[in-house]
PDB file of C-alpha atoms in Angstrom:
ATOM      1  CA  UNK D1103       7.140 -11.966  15.561  1.00 38.00           C
ATOM      2  CA  UNK D1104       5.043  -8.865  16.047  1.00 39.00           C
ATOM      3  CA  UNK D1105       6.201  -5.633  17.631  1.00 42.00           C
ATOM      4  CA  UNK D1106       2.667  -4.763  18.775  1.00 50.00           C
ATOM      5  CA  UNK D1107       2.497  -4.850  22.461  1.00 45.00           C
ATOM      6  CA  UNK D1108       6.241  -4.545  23.279  1.00 41.00           C
ATOM      7  CA  UNK D1109       9.020  -2.306  22.167  1.00 40.00           C
ATOM      8  CA  UNK D1110      11.584  -5.092  21.891  1.00 34.00           C
ATOM      9  CA  UNK D1111       9.844  -7.372  19.406  1.00 44.00           C
ATOM     10  CA  UNK D1112      10.347  -6.765  15.703  1.00 52.00           C
ATOM     11  CA  UNK D1113       8.222  -7.928  12.832  1.00 53.00           C
ATOM     12  CA  UNK D1114      10.303 -10.203  10.644  1.00 51.00           C
ATOM     13  CA  UNK D1115       7.759 -11.443   8.119  1.00 55.00           C
ATOM     14  CA  UNK D1116       7.825 -14.998   9.415  1.00 50.00           C
ATOM     15  CA  UNK D1117       4.157 -14.799  10.455  1.00 47.00           C
ATOM     16  CA  UNK D1118       3.070 -13.723   6.992  1.00 46.00           C
ATOM     17  CA  UNK D1119       4.721 -16.857   5.583  1.00 43.00           C
ATOM     18  CA  UNK D1120       2.938 -18.967   8.155  1.00 41.00           C
ATOM     19  CA  UNK D1121      -0.474 -17.436   7.321  1.00 41.00           C
ATOM     20  CA  UNK D1122       0.013 -18.290   3.767  1.00 41.00           C
ATOM     21  CA  UNK D1123       1.226 -21.804   4.307  1.00 40.00           C
ATOM     22  CA  UNK D1124      -1.992 -23.186   2.954  1.00 40.00           C
ATOM     23  CA  UNK D1125      -1.413 -21.514  -0.360  1.00 39.00           C
ATOM     24  CA  UNK D1126      -3.162 -18.691  -2.201  1.00 38.00           C
ATOM     25  CA  UNK D1127      -6.402 -20.696  -2.612  1.00 42.00           C
ATOM     26  CA  UNK D1128      -6.898 -20.862   1.143  1.00 44.00           C
ATOM     27  CA  UNK D1129      -6.646 -17.159   1.809  1.00 49.00           C
ATOM     28  CA  UNK D1130      -9.356 -16.068   4.255  1.00 56.00           C
ATOM     29  CA  UNK D1131     -10.516 -12.827   5.791  1.00 61.00           C
ATOM     30  CA  UNK D1132     -10.163 -12.741   9.622  1.00 65.00           C
ATOM     31  CA  UNK D1133     -10.541 -10.412  12.580  1.00 83.00           C
ATOM     32  CA  UNK D1134      -9.665  -6.723  12.250  1.00 91.00           C
ATOM     33  CA  UNK D1135      -5.893  -6.141  11.813  1.00 96.00           C
ATOM     34  CA  UNK D1136      -6.170  -2.376  11.373  1.00 97.00           C
ATOM     35  CA  UNK D1137      -8.880  -0.185  12.754  1.00 97.00           C
ATOM     36  CA  UNK D1138      -9.398   3.545  12.566  1.00 98.00           C
ATOM     37  CA  UNK D1139     -11.801   5.029  15.091  1.00 97.00           C
ATOM     38  CA  UNK D1140     -13.179   8.531  14.360  1.00 98.00           C
ATOM     39  CA  UNK D1141      -9.826   9.737  13.078  1.00 98.00           C
ATOM     40  CA  UNK D1142      -9.258  13.364  12.331  1.00 97.00           C
ATOM     41  CA  UNK D1143      -6.161  14.900  10.835  1.00 97.00           C
ATOM     42  CA  UNK D1144      -5.010  18.225   9.477  1.00 95.00           C
ATOM     43  CA  UNK D1145      -2.150  20.115   7.826  1.00 94.00           C
ATOM     44  CA  UNK D1146      -1.694  23.192   9.919  1.00 92.00           C
ATOM     45  CA  UNK D1147      -5.094  24.957  10.061  1.00 92.00           C
ATOM     46  CA  UNK D1148      -6.458  22.921   7.163  1.00 93.00           C
ATOM     47  CA  UNK D1149      -8.438  19.821   8.250  1.00 94.00           C
ATOM     48  CA  UNK D1150      -8.128  16.850   5.943  1.00 96.00           C
ATOM     49  CA  UNK D1151     -10.005  13.998   7.790  1.00 97.00           C
ATOM     50  CA  UNK D1152     -13.285  14.274   9.673  1.00 97.00           C
ATOM     51  CA  UNK D1153     -14.142  11.293  11.934  1.00 97.00           C
ATOM     52  CA  UNK D1154     -12.831   8.553   9.587  1.00 98.00           C
ATOM     53  CA  UNK D1155     -13.576   5.055  10.817  1.00 97.00           C
ATOM     54  CA  UNK D1156     -13.116   1.730   8.979  1.00 97.00           C
ATOM     55  CA  UNK D1157     -11.309  -1.669   9.433  1.00 97.00           C
ATOM     56  CA  UNK D1158      -8.941  -3.794   7.436  1.00 97.00           C
ATOM     57  CA  UNK D1159      -9.561  -7.384   8.451  1.00 95.00           C
ATOM     58  CA  UNK D1160      -6.545  -9.746   8.788  1.00 94.00           C
ATOM     59  CA  UNK D1161      -5.629 -11.297   5.412  1.00 93.00           C
ATOM     60  CA  UNK D1162      -7.840  -8.899   3.374  1.00 95.00           C
ATOM     61  CA  UNK D1163      -7.423  -6.315   0.677  1.00 96.00           C
ATOM     62  CA  UNK D1164      -9.275  -3.053   1.282  1.00 97.00           C
ATOM     63  CA  UNK D1165      -9.532  -0.456  -1.561  1.00 96.00           C
ATOM     64  CA  UNK D1166      -9.630   3.124  -0.435  1.00 96.00           C
ATOM     65  CA  UNK D1167     -11.180   5.171  -3.231  1.00 94.00           C
ATOM     66  CA  UNK D1168     -12.352   8.755  -3.778  1.00 92.00           C
ATOM     67  CA  UNK D1169     -11.726  11.850  -6.012  1.00 89.00           C
ATOM     68  CA  UNK D1170      -8.514  13.849  -5.826  1.00 87.00           C
ATOM     69  CA  UNK D1171      -8.348  15.769  -2.564  1.00 89.00           C
ATOM     70  CA  UNK D1172     -10.744  13.351  -0.742  1.00 93.00           C
ATOM     71  CA  UNK D1173      -8.122  12.523   1.873  1.00 94.00           C
ATOM     72  CA  UNK D1174      -6.948   9.107   0.742  1.00 95.00           C
ATOM     73  CA  UNK D1175      -3.204   9.812   0.962  1.00 93.00           C
ATOM     74  CA  UNK D1176      -3.677  11.480   4.392  1.00 96.00           C
ATOM     75  CA  UNK D1177      -5.262   8.263   5.628  1.00 97.00           C
ATOM     76  CA  UNK D1178      -2.275   6.299   4.331  1.00 95.00           C
ATOM     77  CA  UNK D1179       0.123   8.661   6.110  1.00 95.00           C
ATOM     78  CA  UNK D1180      -1.786   8.442   9.384  1.00 97.00           C
ATOM     79  CA  UNK D1181      -1.768   4.636   9.292  1.00 97.00           C
ATOM     80  CA  UNK D1182       1.984   4.627   8.705  1.00 94.00           C
ATOM     81  CA  UNK D1183       2.787   7.289  11.223  1.00 95.00           C
ATOM     82  CA  UNK D1184       3.890   9.989   8.781  1.00 95.00           C
ATOM     83  CA  UNK D1185       0.968  12.284   9.901  1.00 96.00           C
ATOM     84  CA  UNK D1186      -0.240  12.349  13.512  1.00 95.00           C
ATOM     85  CA  UNK D1187      -3.921  11.985  14.095  1.00 96.00           C
ATOM     86  CA  UNK D1188      -5.385  15.124  15.821  1.00 96.00           C
ATOM     87  CA  UNK D1189      -8.259  13.131  17.311  1.00 97.00           C
ATOM     88  CA  UNK D1190      -9.554   9.536  17.261  1.00 97.00           C
ATOM     89  CA  UNK D1191      -7.364   6.497  17.398  1.00 97.00           C
ATOM     90  CA  UNK D1192      -5.541   3.875  15.226  1.00 97.00           C
ATOM     91  CA  UNK D1193      -5.369   0.266  16.277  1.00 97.00           C
ATOM     92  CA  UNK D1194      -3.187  -2.632  15.056  1.00 97.00           C
ATOM     93  CA  UNK D1195      -4.121  -6.164  16.076  1.00 94.00           C
ATOM     94  CA  UNK D1196      -5.885  -4.936  19.148  1.00 94.00           C
ATOM     95  CA  UNK D1197      -3.258  -2.516  20.408  1.00 94.00           C
ATOM     96  CA  UNK D1198      -3.546   1.257  20.083  1.00 96.00           C
ATOM     97  CA  UNK D1199      -0.672   2.741  18.008  1.00 97.00           C
ATOM     98  CA  UNK D1200      -2.065   6.288  17.525  1.00 96.00           C
ATOM     99  CA  UNK D1201       0.955   8.004  19.030  1.00 94.00           C
ATOM    100  CA  UNK D1202       3.619   5.650  17.736  1.00 96.00           C
ATOM    101  CA  UNK D1203       6.366   7.219  15.647  1.00 95.00           C
ATOM    102  CA  UNK D1204       6.723   5.993  12.080  1.00 93.00           C
ATOM    103  CA  UNK D1205       9.756   3.856  12.734  1.00 90.00           C
ATOM    104  CA  UNK D1206       7.937   1.921  15.425  1.00 93.00           C
ATOM    105  CA  UNK D1207       4.964   1.244  13.162  1.00 93.00           C
ATOM    106  CA  UNK D1208       7.309  -0.017  10.504  1.00 89.00           C
ATOM    107  CA  UNK D1209       8.968  -2.352  13.009  1.00 86.00           C
ATOM    108  CA  UNK D1210       5.466  -3.591  13.957  1.00 92.00           C
ATOM    109  CA  UNK D1211       4.952  -4.715  10.294  1.00 91.00           C
ATOM    110  CA  UNK D1212       3.339  -1.759   8.631  1.00 95.00           C
ATOM    111  CA  UNK D1213       5.003  -1.023   5.326  1.00 90.00           C
ATOM    112  CA  UNK D1214       4.139   2.074   3.291  1.00 90.00           C
ATOM    113  CA  UNK D1215       4.711   2.357  -0.483  1.00 84.00           C
ATOM    114  CA  UNK D1216       4.116   6.059  -1.051  1.00 80.00           C
ATOM    115  CA  UNK D1217       3.146   7.927  -4.159  1.00 71.00           C
ATOM    116  CA  UNK D1218       6.161   9.030  -6.191  1.00 63.00           C
ATOM    117  CA  UNK D1219       9.650   7.666  -6.608  1.00 65.00           C
ATOM    118  CA  UNK D1220      11.216   7.183  -3.130  1.00 75.00           C
ATOM    119  CA  UNK D1221      14.671   5.937  -4.263  1.00 85.00           C
ATOM    120  CA  UNK D1222      18.193   6.960  -3.573  1.00 88.00           C
ATOM    121  CA  UNK D1223      19.343   8.142  -7.002  1.00 90.00           C
ATOM    122  CA  UNK D1224      23.033   7.934  -6.375  1.00 92.00           C
ATOM    123  CA  UNK D1225      22.966   4.333  -5.341  1.00 94.00           C
ATOM    124  CA  UNK D1226      22.528   1.296  -7.461  1.00 95.00           C
ATOM    125  CA  UNK D1227      19.321  -0.738  -7.642  1.00 94.00           C
ATOM    126  CA  UNK D1228      20.872  -3.490  -5.496  1.00 92.00           C
ATOM    127  CA  UNK D1229      22.174  -1.018  -3.028  1.00 92.00           C
ATOM    128  CA  UNK D1230      18.742   0.572  -2.556  1.00 90.00           C
ATOM    129  CA  UNK D1231      17.226  -2.820  -1.887  1.00 90.00           C
ATOM    130  CA  UNK D1232      20.039  -3.983   0.422  1.00 89.00           C
ATOM    131  CA  UNK D1233      19.709  -0.838   2.590  1.00 86.00           C
ATOM    132  CA  UNK D1234      15.987  -1.416   2.981  1.00 81.00           C
ATOM    133  CA  UNK D1235      16.363  -5.057   3.824  1.00 82.00           C
ATOM    134  CA  UNK D1236      19.236  -4.566   6.288  1.00 80.00           C
ATOM    135  CA  UNK D1237      17.242  -1.985   8.302  1.00 71.00           C
ATOM    136  CA  UNK D1238      14.814  -4.685   9.391  1.00 70.00           C
ATOM    137  CA  UNK D1239      16.545  -7.998   8.867  1.00 72.00           C
ATOM    138  CA  UNK D1240      20.266  -7.437   9.312  1.00 72.00           C
ATOM    139  CA  UNK D1241      23.039  -8.309   6.883  1.00 74.00           C
ATOM    140  CA  UNK D1242      22.807 -12.142   7.191  1.00 74.00           C
ATOM    141  CA  UNK D1243      19.128 -12.271   6.157  1.00 76.00           C
ATOM    142  CA  UNK D1244      19.213  -9.515   3.616  1.00 80.00           C
ATOM    143  CA  UNK D1245      20.235 -11.758   0.649  1.00 82.00           C
ATOM    144  CA  UNK D1246      16.933 -13.732   0.862  1.00 83.00           C
ATOM    145  CA  UNK D1247      15.125 -10.427   0.858  1.00 84.00           C
ATOM    146  CA  UNK D1248      16.916  -9.271  -2.304  1.00 87.00           C
ATOM    147  CA  UNK D1249      16.173 -12.539  -4.005  1.00 86.00           C
ATOM    148  CA  UNK D1250      12.458 -12.014  -3.300  1.00 83.00           C
ATOM    149  CA  UNK D1251      12.476  -8.491  -4.668  1.00 85.00           C
ATOM    150  CA  UNK D1252      14.335  -9.504  -7.789  1.00 87.00           C
ATOM    151  CA  UNK D1253      12.096 -12.453  -8.219  1.00 83.00           C
ATOM    152  CA  UNK D1254       9.024 -10.093  -8.187  1.00 80.00           C
ATOM    153  CA  UNK D1255      10.568  -7.665 -10.618  1.00 82.00           C
ATOM    154  CA  UNK D1256      12.774  -9.347 -13.188  1.00 85.00           C
ATOM    155  CA  UNK D1257      13.419  -6.027 -14.969  1.00 87.00           C
ATOM    156  CA  UNK D1258      15.169  -4.791 -11.744  1.00 90.00           C
ATOM    157  CA  UNK D1259      17.338  -7.842 -11.629  1.00 91.00           C
ATOM    158  CA  UNK D1260      18.546  -6.967 -15.101  1.00 93.00           C
ATOM    159  CA  UNK D1261      19.519  -3.533 -13.806  1.00 93.00           C
ATOM    160  CA  UNK D1262      20.725  -4.452 -10.376  1.00 92.00           C
ATOM    161  CA  UNK D1263      24.020  -2.571 -10.900  1.00 95.00           C
ATOM    162  CA  UNK D1264      22.538   0.480 -12.557  1.00 94.00           C
ATOM    163  CA  UNK D1265      22.257   3.757 -10.669  1.00 95.00           C
ATOM    164  CA  UNK D1266      18.655   4.239  -9.511  1.00 92.00           C
ATOM    165  CA  UNK D1267      18.624   7.806 -10.787  1.00 91.00           C
ATOM    166  CA  UNK D1268      19.186   6.643 -14.343  1.00 92.00           C
ATOM    167  CA  UNK D1269      16.132   4.315 -14.346  1.00 90.00           C
ATOM    168  CA  UNK D1270      12.911   5.280 -16.158  1.00 84.00           C
ATOM    169  CA  UNK D1271      10.086   6.695 -14.148  1.00 79.00           C
ATOM    170  CA  UNK D1272       8.247   3.365 -14.243  1.00 78.00           C
ATOM    171  CA  UNK D1273      11.337   1.432 -13.180  1.00 84.00           C
ATOM    172  CA  UNK D1274      11.924   3.789 -10.215  1.00 85.00           C
ATOM    173  CA  UNK D1275       8.319   3.239  -9.095  1.00 81.00           C
ATOM    174  CA  UNK D1276       8.972  -0.579  -9.353  1.00 82.00           C
ATOM    175  CA  UNK D1277      12.095  -0.123  -7.230  1.00 87.00           C
ATOM    176  CA  UNK D1278      10.100   1.861  -4.589  1.00 82.00           C
ATOM    177  CA  UNK D1279       7.698  -1.030  -4.333  1.00 81.00           C
ATOM    178  CA  UNK D1280      10.488  -3.649  -4.356  1.00 84.00           C
ATOM    179  CA  UNK D1281      12.121  -1.934  -1.376  1.00 82.00           C
ATOM    180  CA  UNK D1282       8.960  -2.467   0.571  1.00 78.00           C
ATOM    181  CA  UNK D1283       8.331  -6.038  -0.662  1.00 76.00           C
ATOM    182  CA  UNK D1284      11.815  -7.164   0.211  1.00 76.00           C
ATOM    183  CA  UNK D1285      10.625  -7.741   3.795  1.00 76.00           C
ATOM    184  CA  UNK D1286       7.139  -9.329   3.987  1.00 77.00           C
ATOM    185  CA  UNK D1287       4.900  -6.942   5.828  1.00 86.00           C
ATOM    186  CA  UNK D1288       1.931  -7.622   8.045  1.00 93.00           C
ATOM    187  CA  UNK D1289       0.097  -4.701   6.540  1.00 96.00           C
ATOM    188  CA  UNK D1290       1.074  -3.012   3.226  1.00 94.00           C
ATOM    189  CA  UNK D1291      -0.217   0.517   2.581  1.00 95.00           C
ATOM    190  CA  UNK D1292      -0.053   1.214  -1.181  1.00 91.00           C
ATOM    191  CA  UNK D1293      -0.523   4.893  -2.198  1.00 89.00           C
ATOM    192  CA  UNK D1294      -1.147   5.504  -5.947  1.00 83.00           C
ATOM    193  CA  UNK D1295       1.754   3.322  -7.191  1.00 76.00           C
ATOM    194  CA  UNK D1296       0.309   3.182 -10.815  1.00 74.00           C
ATOM    195  CA  UNK D1297       0.075   7.001 -11.129  1.00 76.00           C
ATOM    196  CA  UNK D1298       1.486   8.032 -14.546  1.00 73.00           C
ATOM    197  CA  UNK D1299       2.723   4.560 -15.517  1.00 75.00           C
ATOM    198  CA  UNK D1300       2.316   2.924 -18.882  1.00 78.00           C
ATOM    199  CA  UNK D1301      -0.386   0.078 -18.979  1.00 81.00           C
ATOM    200  CA  UNK D1302       2.217  -2.645 -19.207  1.00 80.00           C
ATOM    201  CA  UNK D1303       3.986  -1.406 -16.093  1.00 78.00           C
ATOM    202  CA  UNK D1304       0.685  -1.067 -14.276  1.00 82.00           C
ATOM    203  CA  UNK D1305       0.009  -4.736 -15.016  1.00 83.00           C
ATOM    204  CA  UNK D1306       3.390  -5.694 -13.552  1.00 80.00           C
ATOM    205  CA  UNK D1307       2.815  -3.629 -10.372  1.00 80.00           C
ATOM    206  CA  UNK D1308      -0.619  -5.153  -9.789  1.00 85.00           C
ATOM    207  CA  UNK D1309       0.842  -8.609 -10.428  1.00 84.00           C
ATOM    208  CA  UNK D1310       3.309  -8.026  -7.663  1.00 81.00           C
ATOM    209  CA  UNK D1311       0.569  -6.790  -5.291  1.00 86.00           C
ATOM    210  CA  UNK D1312      -1.499  -9.965  -6.018  1.00 87.00           C
ATOM    211  CA  UNK D1313       1.527 -12.090  -5.078  1.00 83.00           C
ATOM    212  CA  UNK D1314       1.923 -10.143  -1.879  1.00 85.00           C
ATOM    213  CA  UNK D1315      -1.811 -10.641  -1.087  1.00 89.00           C
ATOM    214  CA  UNK D1316      -1.542 -14.343  -1.825  1.00 88.00           C
ATOM    215  CA  UNK D1317       1.461 -14.684   0.464  1.00 83.00           C
ATOM    216  CA  UNK D1318      -0.643 -13.486   3.457  1.00 88.00           C
ATOM    217  CA  UNK D1319      -0.026  -9.760   3.718  1.00 92.00           C
ATOM    218  CA  UNK D1320      -3.081  -7.592   4.341  1.00 96.00           C
ATOM    219  CA  UNK D1321      -3.312  -4.515   1.968  1.00 95.00           C
ATOM    220  CA  UNK D1322      -4.785  -1.074   2.119  1.00 97.00           C
ATOM    221  CA  UNK D1323      -4.709   0.118  -1.487  1.00 95.00           C
ATOM    222  CA  UNK D1324      -5.178   3.757  -2.585  1.00 92.00           C
ATOM    223  CA  UNK D1325      -5.394   3.633  -6.332  1.00 85.00           C
ATOM    224  CA  UNK D1326      -6.554   5.948  -9.165  1.00 78.00           C
ATOM    225  CA  UNK D1327      -7.505   2.960 -11.315  1.00 82.00           C
ATOM    226  CA  UNK D1328     -10.615   2.209  -9.274  1.00 89.00           C
ATOM    227  CA  UNK D1329     -11.607  -0.857 -11.321  1.00 89.00           C
ATOM    228  CA  UNK D1330      -8.222  -2.474 -10.826  1.00 88.00           C
ATOM    229  CA  UNK D1331      -8.320  -1.785  -7.100  1.00 90.00           C
ATOM    230  CA  UNK D1332     -11.764  -3.141  -6.590  1.00 93.00           C
ATOM    231  CA  UNK D1333     -11.009  -6.224  -8.796  1.00 92.00           C
ATOM    232  CA  UNK D1334      -8.471  -7.480  -6.212  1.00 91.00           C
ATOM    233  CA  UNK D1335     -10.202  -6.107  -3.088  1.00 95.00           C
ATOM    234  CA  UNK D1336     -12.420  -7.868  -0.540  1.00 95.00           C
ATOM    235  CA  UNK D1337     -13.785  -4.615   0.892  1.00 96.00           C
ATOM    236  CA  UNK D1338     -13.828  -0.967  -0.109  1.00 96.00           C
ATOM    237  CA  UNK D1339     -14.061   2.405   1.580  1.00 97.00           C
ATOM    238  CA  UNK D1340     -15.207   5.481  -0.309  1.00 96.00           C
ATOM    239  CA  UNK D1341     -13.938   8.877   0.965  1.00 95.00           C
ATOM    240  CA  UNK D1342     -15.640  12.194   0.021  1.00 95.00           C
ATOM    241  CA  UNK D1343     -14.106  15.425   1.413  1.00 94.00           C
ATOM    242  CA  UNK D1344     -12.346  13.721   4.261  1.00 96.00           C
ATOM    243  CA  UNK D1345     -15.368  11.674   5.372  1.00 97.00           C
ATOM    244  CA  UNK D1346     -16.366   8.057   4.842  1.00 97.00           C
ATOM    245  CA  UNK D1347     -19.239   7.952   2.463  1.00 96.00           C
ATOM    246  CA  UNK D1348     -19.500   4.215   2.239  1.00 95.00           C
ATOM    247  CA  UNK D1349     -17.788   1.098   3.599  1.00 96.00           C
ATOM    248  CA  UNK D1350     -18.453  -2.580   2.998  1.00 95.00           C
ATOM    249  CA  UNK D1351     -17.953  -5.354   0.569  1.00 95.00           C
ATOM    250  CA  UNK D1352     -17.088  -4.524  -2.955  1.00 95.00           C
ATOM    251  CA  UNK D1353     -20.597  -5.454  -4.157  1.00 94.00           C
ATOM    252  CA  UNK D1354     -22.136  -3.182  -1.510  1.00 95.00           C
ATOM    253  CA  UNK D1355     -19.919  -0.146  -2.415  1.00 94.00           C
ATOM    254  CA  UNK D1356     -20.206  -0.397  -6.175  1.00 92.00           C
ATOM    255  CA  UNK D1357     -23.435   1.682  -6.455  1.00 92.00           C
ATOM    256  CA  UNK D1358     -21.796   4.515  -4.409  1.00 92.00           C
ATOM    257  CA  UNK D1359     -18.687   4.410  -6.504  1.00 92.00           C
ATOM    258  CA  UNK D1360     -20.757   4.631  -9.696  1.00 90.00           C
ATOM    259  CA  UNK D1361     -22.718   7.633  -8.345  1.00 90.00           C
ATOM    260  CA  UNK D1362     -19.792   9.562  -6.820  1.00 88.00           C
ATOM    261  CA  UNK D1363     -17.065   8.619  -9.305  1.00 83.00           C
ATOM    262  CA  UNK D1364     -18.888   8.186 -12.616  1.00 72.00           C
ATOM    263  CA  UNK D1365     -15.778   8.647 -14.726  1.00 64.00           C
ATOM    264  CA  UNK D1366     -13.839   6.035 -12.732  1.00 56.00           C
ATOM    265  CA  UNK D1367     -16.609   3.519 -12.107  1.00 40.00           C
ATOM    266  CA  UNK D1368     -15.563  -0.040 -12.585  1.00 41.00           C
ATOM    267  CA  UNK D1369     -16.879  -2.270 -15.318  1.00 37.00           C
ATOM    268  CA  UNK D1370     -20.167  -3.972 -14.273  1.00 36.00           C
ATOM    269  CA  UNK D1371     -19.676  -7.408 -12.978  1.00 38.00           C
ATOM    270  CA  UNK D1372     -18.110  -9.266 -10.122  1.00 37.00           C
ATOM    271  CA  UNK D1373     -15.082  -7.625  -8.512  1.00 38.00           C
ATOM    272  CA  UNK D1374     -13.370  -9.828  -5.931  1.00 38.00           C
ATOM    273  CA  UNK D1375      -9.949 -10.764  -4.775  1.00 37.00           C
ATOM    274  CA  UNK D1376     -10.015 -13.783  -6.953  1.00 39.00           C
ATOM    275  CA  UNK D1377     -11.190 -11.994 -10.119  1.00 41.00           C
ATOM    276  CA  UNK D1378      -8.672 -11.536 -12.996  1.00 42.00           C
ATOM    277  CA  UNK D1379      -7.341  -8.153 -13.928  1.00 41.00           C
ATOM    278  CA  UNK D1380      -9.532  -5.944 -16.106  1.00 40.00           C
ATOM    279  CA  UNK D1381      -8.049  -3.251 -18.153  1.00 38.00           C
ATOM    280  CA  UNK D1382      -9.316   0.197 -17.165  1.00 38.00           C
ATOM    281  CA  UNK D1383     -11.855   1.630 -19.625  1.00 38.00           C
ATOM    282  CA  UNK D1384     -11.312   5.259 -18.767  1.00 37.00           C
ATOM    283  CA  UNK D1385      -8.323   5.611 -16.392  1.00 37.00           C
ATOM    284  CA  UNK D1386      -8.900   8.598 -14.227  1.00 40.00           C
ATOM    285  CA  UNK D1387      -6.387  10.557 -12.277  1.00 40.00           C
ATOM    286  CA  UNK D1388      -4.080  13.512 -12.890  1.00 38.00           C
ATOM    287  CA  UNK D1389      -3.119  14.555 -16.477  1.00 40.00           C
ATOM    288  CA  UNK D1390       0.290  13.611 -17.672  1.00 40.00           C
ATOM    289  CA  UNK D1391       2.157  11.375 -20.074  1.00 37.00           C
ATOM    290  CA  UNK D1392       2.677   7.808 -18.837  1.00 41.00           C
ATOM    291  CA  UNK D1393       6.352   6.762 -18.486  1.00 41.00           C
ATOM    292  CA  UNK D1394       7.512   5.113 -21.641  1.00 37.00           C
ATOM    293  CA  UNK D1395       8.953   1.631 -21.071  1.00 39.00           C
TER     294      UNK D1395
END
């Protein structure tokens, strides 16, 4: 059930399961689920987005790439309601949601997995997940949600009674993602989840995202490992200084990525949603030691 169109309806994830009933192999890209139309945004007097327009088709994965400071995280925050667009409009399944508060967007099926470790340090792993699940599903249905989360991240299941604040950095990032995945979303906005993680943990995070994709959830992926993001994407958007420099299929965008992001360009070859993972040759991003696992 979708919340778009009425304030009473709440997205429960049932439609995602129905969309994926044919299995991962039948995944197809449909009509626009999310659409940004000439969106502008700012932080105080500083403008971050200038007329950004692109779409995320239903059932697709769209990679949003660009250098640091290009405006990628601002787009993610506008889509999830954390930053209000100053101009332009945001549409979900044909309904304008530009002025909706973040809680209403969440209830409409938009989930946001932000950069960083958004966990409650004084609660256990299980308590973090249970709070996230109960907020949308209630107590009776939260057990199934926890089972899904622990199934996606076996390492968290082993630490379900451990305080979240005592987890390693990589495990806290997993928990942040698991809180979002506990309730299947209609659209999942992923913002730099692999930042600073060890390669083995990055593989685990992308494995979970592929499972979410195959289950029917549409994804907007902001990611420093451009080759990994493009490998699972159907389409890509390139941002440069708050403006869209290119949008289209992965094959169409690859030349622009190679020109604008030479140090992060993907390995030559086919990059599609069905392609296997490729290890990054030169992972870009901010300096720092990956979390040891």
